[in-house]
Coordinates of C-alpha atoms in Angstrom, one line a residue:
X1 CA 27.0 20.9 -12.6
X2 CA 28.4 20.8 -9.0
X3 CA 31.8 21.1 -7.5
X4 CA 33.4 21.3 -4.1
X5 CA 36.5 23.5 -3.6
X6 CA 38.2 25.7 -1.1
X7 CA 35.7 28.4 -1.7
X8 CA 32.9 26.1 -0.6
X9 CA 30.6 23.7 -2.4
X10 CA 28.8 25.1 -5.4
X11 CA 25.7 23.9 -7.2
X12 CA 23.6 25.2 -10.1
X13 CA 19.8 25.4 -9.4
X14 CA 17.0 26.1 -11.8
X15 CA 17.0 29.7 -10.6
X16 CA 20.8 30.3 -10.3
X17 CA 24.0 29.2 -8.7
X18 CA 24.6 28.9 -5.0
X19 CA 27.6 28.4 -2.8
X20 CA 27.4 26.9 0.7
X21 CA 30.0 25.6 3.1
X22 CA 31.7 22.3 3.9
X23 CA 31.1 21.4 7.5
X24 CA 32.6 18.2 9.0
X25 CA 32.5 16.5 5.6
X26 CA 29.0 17.6 4.7
X27 CA 28.0 20.1 2.0
X28 CA 25.6 22.6 3.8
X29 CA 23.5 25.3 2.1
X30 CA 21.3 27.6 4.1
X31 CA 18.8 30.3 3.2
X32 CA 18.1 29.4 -0.4
X33 CA 14.9 31.0 -1.6
X34 CA 12.2 28.6 -2.9
X35 CA 9.6 31.3 -3.6
X36 CA 9.5 35.0 -4.0
X37 CA 9.2 37.0 -0.7
X38 CA 5.4 37.2 0.1
X39 CA 5.4 40.9 0.7
X40 CA 4.1 44.0 -1.2
X41 CA 1.8 42.8 -4.0
X42 CA 2.3 39.2 -3.0
X43 CA 1.3 39.7 0.6
X44 CA -1.3 37.1 1.7
X45 CA -1.1 35.5 -1.7
X46 CA -0.2 32.1 -2.9
X47 CA 3.6 31.6 -3.2
X48 CA 5.1 32.5 -6.5
X49 CA 8.2 31.0 -8.2
X50 CA 11.5 32.6 -7.2
X51 CA 13.1 35.2 -9.5
X52 CA 16.3 33.9 -11.1
X53 CA 19.6 35.6 -10.3
X54 CA 22.9 36.1 -12.0
X55 CA 26.3 35.2 -10.5
X56 CA 26.7 33.0 -7.4
X57 CA 24.5 33.5 -4.4
X58 CA 26.2 32.9 -1.0
X59 CA 24.0 30.5 1.0
X60 CA 25.7 30.2 4.4
X61 CA 23.1 31.7 6.8
X62 CA 19.5 30.6 7.5
X63 CA 16.8 32.8 6.1
X64 CA 14.9 35.0 8.7
X65 CA 12.1 33.5 10.7
X66 CA 8.6 34.2 9.3
X67 CA 6.2 36.5 11.2
X68 CA 4.8 34.5 14.1
X69 CA 3.3 34.5 17.6
X70 CA 5.4 36.2 20.3
X71 CA 4.1 33.7 22.8
X72 CA 7.1 31.4 22.5
X73 CA 10.8 32.2 22.8
X74 CA 11.8 32.0 19.1
X75 CA 13.9 34.5 17.2
X76 CA 11.9 37.7 16.6
X77 CA 10.8 38.2 13.0
X78 CA 11.5 41.7 11.8
X79 CA 9.2 43.7 9.5
X80 CA 12.4 44.6 7.5
X81 CA 12.9 40.9 6.7
X82 CA 11.1 39.5 3.7
X83 CA 13.0 36.4 2.5
X84 CA 10.9 34.1 4.8
X85 CA 10.4 31.3 2.3
X86 CA 13.8 29.7 2.3
X87 CA 15.2 26.1 2.2
X88 CA 18.3 24.5 3.7
X89 CA 20.2 21.4 2.6
X90 CA 22.7 19.0 4.2
X91 CA 24.3 16.6 1.7
X92 CA 26.9 13.9 2.5
X93 CA 27.9 13.7 -1.1
X94 CA 27.1 16.2 -3.9
X95 CA 28.3 13.8 -6.5
X96 CA 26.3 10.8 -5.2
X97 CA 23.9 8.9 -7.4
X98 CA 20.5 9.5 -6.0
X99 CA 20.6 9.3 -2.2
X100 CA 17.3 9.2 -0.4
X101 CA 15.9 12.6 0.6
X102 CA 14.3 13.5 3.9
X103 CA 12.3 16.8 4.0
X104 CA 11.5 18.2 7.5
X105 CA 8.3 20.2 8.2
X106 CA 8.6 21.8 11.6
X107 CA 5.8 22.1 14.2
X108 CA 4.7 25.0 16.3
X109 CA 1.0 24.9 16.5
X110 CA 0.8 26.7 13.1
X111 CA 1.8 29.9 14.9
X112 CA 5.5 29.7 15.5
X113 CA 8.7 27.9 14.4
X114 CA 11.8 28.3 12.3
X115 CA 13.9 25.9 10.2
X116 CA 17.0 27.6 11.8
X117 CA 16.2 26.1 15.2
X118 CA 19.4 24.3 16.3
X119 CA 17.4 21.3 17.2
X120 CA 16.7 20.8 13.5
X121 CA 20.3 20.7 12.4
X122 CA 20.3 17.9 9.8
X123 CA 24.0 17.0 10.1
X124 CA 23.6 13.7 12.1
X125 CA 20.9 12.4 9.8
X126 CA 22.8 13.4 6.7
X127 CA 25.9 11.4 7.9
X128 CA 23.6 8.3 7.9
X129 CA 23.5 8.6 4.1
X130 CA 20.5 10.8 3.3
X131 CA 20.1 14.3 1.9
X132 CA 18.3 16.4 4.6
X133 CA 16.1 19.4 3.7
X134 CA 14.4 21.9 6.1
X135 CA 12.5 25.0 5.2
X136 CA 10.3 27.9 6.5
X137 CA 6.6 28.4 5.7
X138 CA 4.2 31.1 6.6
X139 CA 2.6 30.9 10.0
X140 CA -0.1 32.5 12.2
X141 CA -2.3 35.0 10.3
X142 CA 0.1 35.3 7.4
X143 CA -0.1 31.6 6.7
X144 CA -3.4 30.4 8.1
X145 CA -5.7 33.4 8.6
X146 CA -8.9 32.9 6.6
X147 CA -9.4 36.3 5.0
X148 CA -11.7 37.2 2.1
X149 CA -9.6 37.9 -1.0
X150 CA -6.8 35.6 0.1
X151 CA -6.3 31.9 -0.7
X152 CA -6.8 29.6 2.2
X153 CA -4.0 27.6 3.8
X154 CA -1.2 29.7 2.5
X155 CA 1.2 27.9 4.9
X156 CA 0.3 24.6 3.2
X157 CA 0.7 26.2 -0.2
X158 CA 4.2 27.2 0.9
X159 CA 5.0 23.6 1.8
X160 CA 3.8 22.5 -1.6
X161 CA 6.1 25.1 -3.2
X162 CA 9.0 23.9 -1.1
X163 CA 8.4 20.3 -2.1
X164 CA 8.3 21.3 -5.8
X165 CA 11.6 23.1 -5.3
X166 CA 13.0 19.8 -3.9
X167 CA 11.7 17.8 -6.9
X168 CA 13.3 20.2 -9.3
X169 CA 16.6 20.8 -7.6
X170 CA 17.5 17.9 -5.2
X171 CA 19.5 16.0 -7.8
X172 CA 22.1 18.8 -7.8
X173 CA 22.7 17.9 -4.1
X174 CA 23.0 14.2 -4.7
X175 CA 19.4 13.4 -3.9
X176 CA 16.9 11.1 -5.6
X177 CA 13.7 12.9 -6.6
X178 CA 12.0 9.5 -6.7
X179 CA 12.8 8.8 -3.1
X180 CA 11.5 11.8 -1.1
X181 CA 10.3 11.3 2.5
X182 CA 8.5 14.1 4.3
X183 CA 8.8 14.0 8.0
X184 CA 7.4 16.3 10.7
X185 CA 6.2 16.5 14.3
X186 CA 3.0 18.0 15.7
X187 CA 1.8 20.8 13.4
X188 CA 4.4 19.5 10.9
X189 CA 2.7 16.1 11.2
X190 CA -0.7 17.7 10.8
X191 CA 0.6 19.4 7.7
X192 CA 1.8 16.0 6.3
X193 CA -1.7 14.5 6.9
X194 CA -3.1 17.4 4.9
X195 CA -0.5 17.2 2.1
X196 CA -1.3 13.5 1.7
X197 CA -4.8 14.4 0.5
X198 CA -4.1 17.6 -1.3
X199 CA -4.2 17.2 -5.1
X200 CA -1.5 19.9 -5.5
X201 CA 0.9 17.7 -3.5
X202 CA 0.3 14.5 -5.4
X203 CA 3.6 12.9 -6.5
X204 CA 5.8 15.4 -4.6
X205 CA 6.8 12.8 -2.0
X206 CA 6.7 9.0 -1.7
X207 CA 7.0 8.3 2.0
X208 CA 6.0 10.1 5.1
X209 CA 6.8 10.1 8.8
X210 CA 4.2 11.8 10.9
X211 CA 5.1 12.2 14.6
X212 CA 2.3 13.2 17.0
X213 CA -0.4 14.1 14.5
X214 CA -2.8 16.8 15.8
X215 CA -6.5 16.4 15.2
X216 CA -7.1 20.1 14.9
X217 CA -8.6 21.3 11.6
X218 CA -11.1 24.1 11.1
X219 CA -14.3 24.5 9.2
X220 CA -14.7 27.6 7.0
X221 CA -17.3 29.0 9.4
X222 CA -15.0 28.9 12.4
X223 CA -12.0 30.2 10.6
X224 CA -14.0 33.1 9.2
X225 CA -15.3 34.0 12.6
X226 CA -11.9 34.1 14.2
X227 CA -10.5 36.0 11.2
X228 CA -13.3 38.6 11.6
X229 CA -12.5 38.9 15.3
X230 CA -8.8 39.7 14.4
X231 CA -9.8 42.3 11.8
X232 CA -12.4 43.7 14.1
X233 CA -9.7 44.1 16.8
X234 CA -7.7 46.1 14.3
X235 CA -10.7 48.2 13.3
X236 CA -10.6 47.0 9.7
X237 CA -13.0 45.1 7.5
X238 CA -12.2 41.4 6.9
X239 CA -10.4 42.0 3.7
X240 CA -7.0 40.8 2.6
X241 CA -6.4 44.0 0.7
X242 CA -6.8 46.1 3.8
X243 CA -4.7 43.7 6.0
X244 CA -1.9 43.7 3.4
X245 CA -1.3 47.4 4.2
X246 CA -0.4 46.5 7.8
X247 CA 3.0 45.5 8.9
X248 CA 3.3 41.8 9.5
X249 CA 4.1 42.3 13.2
X250 CA 0.9 44.3 13.7
X251 CA -1.2 41.6 12.2
X252 CA 0.5 38.9 14.2
X253 CA 0.2 40.9 17.4
X254 CA -3.5 41.3 16.8
X255 CA -3.9 37.6 16.3
X256 CA -2.0 37.0 19.6
X257 CA -4.3 39.5 21.4
X258 CA -7.4 37.7 20.1
X259 CA -5.9 34.3 21.1
X260 CA -5.3 35.5 24.6
X261 CA -9.0 36.1 25.1
X262 CA -10.3 33.1 23.1
X263 CA -11.3 31.1 26.2
X264 CA -14.0 33.8 27.0
X265 CA -15.7 33.1 23.6
X266 CA -17.6 29.8 23.9
X267 CA -18.9 30.4 20.4
X268 CA -15.6 29.0 19.2
X269 CA -16.1 25.7 21.0
X270 CA -13.1 23.4 21.1
X271 CA -10.9 26.0 19.6
X272 CA -11.8 28.3 22.5
X273 CA -11.1 25.6 25.0
X274 CA -7.7 25.1 23.5
X275 CA -7.1 28.8 22.7
X276 CA -6.1 27.8 19.2
X277 CA -6.6 30.6 16.7
X278 CA -5.2 28.9 13.6
X279 CA -5.2 25.5 11.9
X280 CA -5.5 24.2 8.4
X281 CA -9.0 24.9 7.0
X282 CA -11.1 22.4 5.1
X283 CA -12.0 25.0 2.5
X284 CA -13.0 22.7 -0.4
X285 CA -10.2 23.9 -2.7
X286 CA -6.7 23.9 -1.2
X287 CA -7.7 21.3 1.3
X288 CA -10.7 19.8 -0.4
X289 CA -11.7 17.1 2.0
X290 CA -11.5 15.9 5.6
X291 CA -8.3 13.9 5.4
X292 CA -9.4 10.9 7.5
X293 CA -12.2 10.2 5.0
X294 CA -10.1 11.0 2.0
X295 CA -7.3 8.6 3.1
X296 CA -9.8 5.9 3.9
X297 CA -10.9 6.3 0.2
X298 CA -7.4 5.8 -1.0
X299 CA -6.4 9.5 -1.6
X300 CA -2.7 8.7 -0.8
X301 CA -2.7 5.2 -2.3
X302 CA 0.9 3.9 -2.5
X303 CA 2.4 6.4 -0.1
X304 CA 4.4 4.6 2.6
X305 CA 3.8 5.8 6.1
X306 CA 5.3 5.8 9.6
X307 CA 3.0 7.4 12.2
X308 CA 3.0 7.4 16.0
X309 CA 2.8 9.4 19.2
X310 CA 4.3 9.7 22.6
X311 CA 2.6 8.0 25.6
X312 CA 2.3 11.2 27.7
X313 CA 1.7 13.8 25.0
X314 CA 0.0 16.5 27.1
X315 CA 2.4 16.4 30.0
X316 CA 4.7 19.0 28.4
X317 CA 1.8 21.5 28.1
X318 CA 0.9 21.0 31.8
X319 CA 4.5 21.5 32.9
X320 CA 4.8 24.6 30.8
X321 CA 1.7 26.1 32.2
X322 CA 2.4 25.1 35.8
X323 CA -0.7 22.9 35.9
X324 CA 0.8 19.8 37.5
X325 CA -0.8 19.3 40.9
X326 CA -3.2 22.2 40.1
X327 CA -6.0 20.7 38.0
X328 CA -9.4 20.8 39.8
X329 CA -12.3 18.4 39.3
X330 CA -14.3 21.3 37.8
X331 CA -11.6 21.8 35.1
X332 CA -11.7 18.1 34.3
X333 CA -15.5 18.1 34.1
X334 CA -15.4 21.1 31.6
X335 CA -12.8 19.3 29.5
X336 CA -14.8 16.1 29.3
X337 CA -17.8 18.1 28.2
X338 CA -15.9 19.8 25.4
X339 CA -13.6 17.0 24.2
X340 CA -14.7 13.5 25.2
X341 CA -16.6 11.4 22.7
X342 CA -18.8 10.2 25.5
X343 CA -18.0 11.9 28.9
X344 CA -19.7 9.2 31.0
X345 CA -18.0 6.4 29.2
X346 CA -14.7 8.1 29.3
X347 CA -14.9 8.7 33.0
X348 CA -16.0 5.1 33.7
X349 CA -13.2 3.6 31.6
X350 CA -10.7 5.5 33.8
X351 CA -12.5 5.2 37.1
X352 CA -9.2 4.3 38.9
X353 CA -7.5 7.6 38.1
X354 CA -7.9 11.0 39.7
X355 CA -9.2 14.1 38.0
X356 CA -5.8 15.5 37.0
X357 CA -4.7 12.2 35.4
X358 CA -8.0 12.0 33.6
X359 CA -7.6 15.5 32.4
X360 CA -4.1 14.7 31.0
X361 CA -5.3 11.5 29.3
X362 CA -8.2 13.2 27.7
X363 CA -6.1 16.0 26.2
X364 CA -3.4 13.6 25.1
X365 CA -6.0 11.4 23.4
X366 CA -7.9 14.3 21.7
X367 CA -4.9 16.3 20.6
X368 CA -2.4 13.8 19.4
X369 CA -2.7 10.1 20.3
X370 CA -6.0 9.2 18.7
X371 CA -5.6 11.3 15.6
X372 CA -2.2 9.6 15.1
X373 CA -3.9 6.2 15.4
X374 CA -6.7 7.3 13.1
X375 CA -4.2 8.2 10.4
X376 CA -2.8 4.7 10.6
X377 CA -6.2 3.1 10.5
X378 CA -7.4 5.2 7.6
X379 CA -4.3 4.8 5.4
X380 CA -3.0 1.2 6.0
X381 CA -5.4 -0.5 3.5
X382 CA -3.9 1.7 0.8
X383 CA -0.2 1.9 1.6
X384 CA 2.3 0.2 3.9
X385 CA 1.8 1.8 7.3
X386 CA 4.0 1.4 10.4
X387 CA 2.8 2.5 13.9
X388 CA 4.9 3.4 16.9
X389 CA 4.6 4.7 20.5
X390 CA 7.4 6.5 22.3
X391 CA 7.3 5.4 26.0
X392 CA 10.8 6.3 27.1
X393 CA 10.7 8.8 30.0
X394 CA 12.5 12.1 29.3
X395 CA 15.5 12.4 31.7
X396 CA 15.1 16.2 31.9
X397 CA 13.8 17.8 35.1
X398 CA 15.2 15.0 37.2
X399 CA 13.7 12.2 35.1
X400 CA 10.4 11.9 37.0
X401 CA 8.3 14.9 35.7
X402 CA 8.0 14.9 31.9
X403 CA 7.3 11.3 31.2
X404 CA 7.2 10.4 27.5
X405 CA 6.0 13.9 26.7
X406 CA 5.2 15.8 23.5
X407 CA 8.3 16.8 21.6
X408 CA 10.5 14.1 23.1
X409 CA 10.9 12.5 19.7
X410 CA 12.6 15.6 18.2
X411 CA 16.1 15.2 19.8
X412 CA 15.9 11.4 19.1
X413 CA 15.0 12.0 15.5
X414 CA 17.8 14.5 14.8
X415 CA 20.3 13.2 17.2
X416 CA 20.8 16.7 18.7
X417 CA 20.5 15.9 22.4
X418 CA 21.6 19.2 23.8
X419 CA 20.7 21.7 21.1
X420 CA 18.1 24.4 21.9
X421 CA 15.2 23.0 24.0
X422 CA 16.5 19.5 23.8
X423 CA 18.5 20.2 27.0
X424 CA 15.2 20.8 28.8
X425 CA 13.9 17.3 27.7
X426 CA 17.1 15.3 27.9
X427 CA 19.2 17.2 30.4
X428 CA 22.5 19.1 29.8
X429 CA 24.4 15.8 30.1
X430 CA 22.5 13.2 28.1
X431 CA 22.7 9.7 29.6
X432 CA 24.1 6.9 27.4
X433 CA 20.7 5.4 26.9
X434 CA 19.6 8.7 25.2
X435 CA 22.5 8.5 22.7
X436 CA 21.7 4.8 22.0
X437 CA 18.0 5.4 21.6
X438 CA 18.6 8.3 19.3
X439 CA 20.8 6.1 17.1
X440 CA 18.0 3.5 16.9
X441 CA 15.3 6.0 16.0
X442 CA 17.6 7.7 13.4
X443 CA 18.5 4.3 11.9
X444 CA 14.8 3.3 11.6
X445 CA 13.9 6.6 10.0
X446 CA 16.7 6.6 7.5
X447 CA 16.2 3.0 6.6
X448 CA 12.5 3.8 5.9
X449 CA 13.6 6.7 3.7
X450 CA 15.9 4.5 1.8
X451 CA 13.8 1.3 1.5
X452 CA 10.4 1.8 3.0
X453 CA 11.2 -0.8 5.7
X454 CA 11.9 0.7 9.2
X455 CA 12.6 -2.6 10.7
X456 CA 9.3 -3.7 12.3
X457 CA 6.1 -5.2 10.9
X458 CA 3.4 -3.0 9.2
X459 CA 0.2 -2.2 11.0
X460 CA -3.0 -4.0 10.4
X461 CA -6.3 -4.1 12.3
X462 CA -5.9 -7.7 13.5
X463 CA -2.4 -7.7 14.9
X464 CA -1.9 -3.9 15.4
X465 CA 1.9 -4.2 15.4
X466 CA 3.4 -1.2 17.1
X467 CA 7.1 -0.4 17.7
X468 CA 7.4 0.6 21.4
X469 CA 10.3 3.0 21.6
X470 CA 11.9 2.6 25.0
X471 CA 15.3 1.8 26.4
X472 CA 14.8 -1.7 25.0
X473 CA 12.4 -1.3 22.1
X474 CA 9.9 -4.1 21.4
X475 CA 7.1 -4.8 19.0
X476 CA 3.7 -5.6 20.4
X477 CA 0.0 -4.9 19.8
X478 CA -1.0 -1.2 20.1
X479 CA -0.9 -0.6 23.9
X480 CA -3.5 2.1 24.3
X481 CA -6.4 -0.3 23.9
X482 CA -8.8 1.5 26.3
X483 CA -8.4 4.8 24.4
X484 CA -8.7 3.0 21.0
X485 CA -12.0 1.6 22.0
X486 CA -13.4 4.8 23.4
X487 CA -12.5 6.8 20.3
X488 CA -13.3 4.1 17.7
X489 CA -16.4 5.8 16.4
X490 CA -15.3 9.4 16.9
X491 CA -15.3 11.2 13.5
X492 CA -12.5 13.7 14.3
X493 CA -14.5 16.2 12.1
X494 CA -13.1 19.7 11.5
X495 CA -13.5 21.9 14.6
X496 CA -16.4 24.3 14.0
X497 CA -18.5 26.8 15.8
X498 CA -20.2 25.5 18.9
X499 CA -23.9 24.7 18.8
X500 CA -25.8 27.3 20.8
X501 CA -26.9 24.8 23.4
X502 CA -23.3 23.8 24.1
X503 CA -21.9 27.3 24.6
X504 CA -21.3 27.2 28.3
X505 CA -18.4 28.9 29.9
X506 CA -15.0 28.1 28.5
X507 CA -12.1 27.8 30.8
X508 CA -8.5 29.0 30.0
X509 CA -7.1 25.5 30.7
X510 CA -5.0 24.8 27.6
X511 CA -2.7 26.5 25.1
X512 CA -2.8 26.5 21.3
X513 CA 0.9 26.6 20.9
X514 CA 2.5 23.3 19.8
X515 CA 5.1 23.3 22.5
X516 CA 7.5 21.2 20.5
X517 CA 11.0 22.2 21.6

């Protein structure tokens, strides 16, 4: 039963009734719990179904952000808050007969982020005829710390719980539980790649849009070693029971303190180079297999997919760290030794560029571009797959610095061109071409959610059709041919502990934080 009245739109969920708000013709509900607060006895445990309530619950404000890294400027999570696991819905018509549903999974390097970020306001997408859902999930040590006595990948388990909530309740908001598209960027896209091969997520979504897929996944050995360093920093044994007695902020601060010094620990190999303390762990249970291999074997057969990346993925990170114009040949040499599939071949293939450009290309390839391509290559024999590359230069910072950088697809996807960090990328006065391009991207994404056809040909290994998103979008063969060939045989295996012979000095030349605005 649902109704819209002067008191605000009201729907009945499986757990109880909620009342939201009518905003510019949309029914909007914020801060609805999809699982019990993961505190007390449920701390560092798998998510549990929400307790039902009596009466009508007012759902007009976003739930609090989950505990997370203090490294980025996000709203501070307070230890007094516990309702982290909440979901938000924008619906154009509560009485509609089964509208397509788009469920957003935010990025943030698995260490920060919040569904209440104004950049993720779902109103513009919802006005295009879809029901939009966003939600929080546990991050940092709470969601991805690999501690004895706690299930692995709790953040991914939270995502599965949110998707189950959508399956069970979205019809009350006018949505079609048989047409659910998950979409996400960076760590959100990495989560989607994991969800595609997780048995617990089978059947919870039917289409997926993965924007800038990171290739960072951990072995159990590496995740255990980093977790032991965090607990050792706290003076505690590596036990979930002991950690659960700490305040969430203390545990998160300890993780930040370990991350700050990761570059000095070459034992952690690529994770140390990138100062990345957390990522999904291939644990054999929650995430039972390396997803590239599982997808190639048909693990997500029938799921329809859009996947792609920006041209200049790593430029945002370099701008944020003040590295433009500062990268030395020695730093480039170190990066090649840690990341390149074949350092000599990689350097030879890019002989015409200088050390800094080579450094940027390498990190763009390893972190996002080639994992995104690999996802398309692995999945396309088993489900319709569409590939894109965003090449439009961000007009922010004068229009000559950012290029087609990481995160640029976010304001184009949501149509929020000045909200939050979008103003940094687009500028405080978006040019007309930004508005037009956002409309095109949004139209493609919502058409895909509705029909499975975004408007350009599917990817295959012969033609490699790719939608090039620029001022005048075109379709042509995948443009990063040099990189494709260099990485063709690279396994993108989970990141593990470095071999003893490769444990040279690691340099603090990158950041783990997914700098998605």
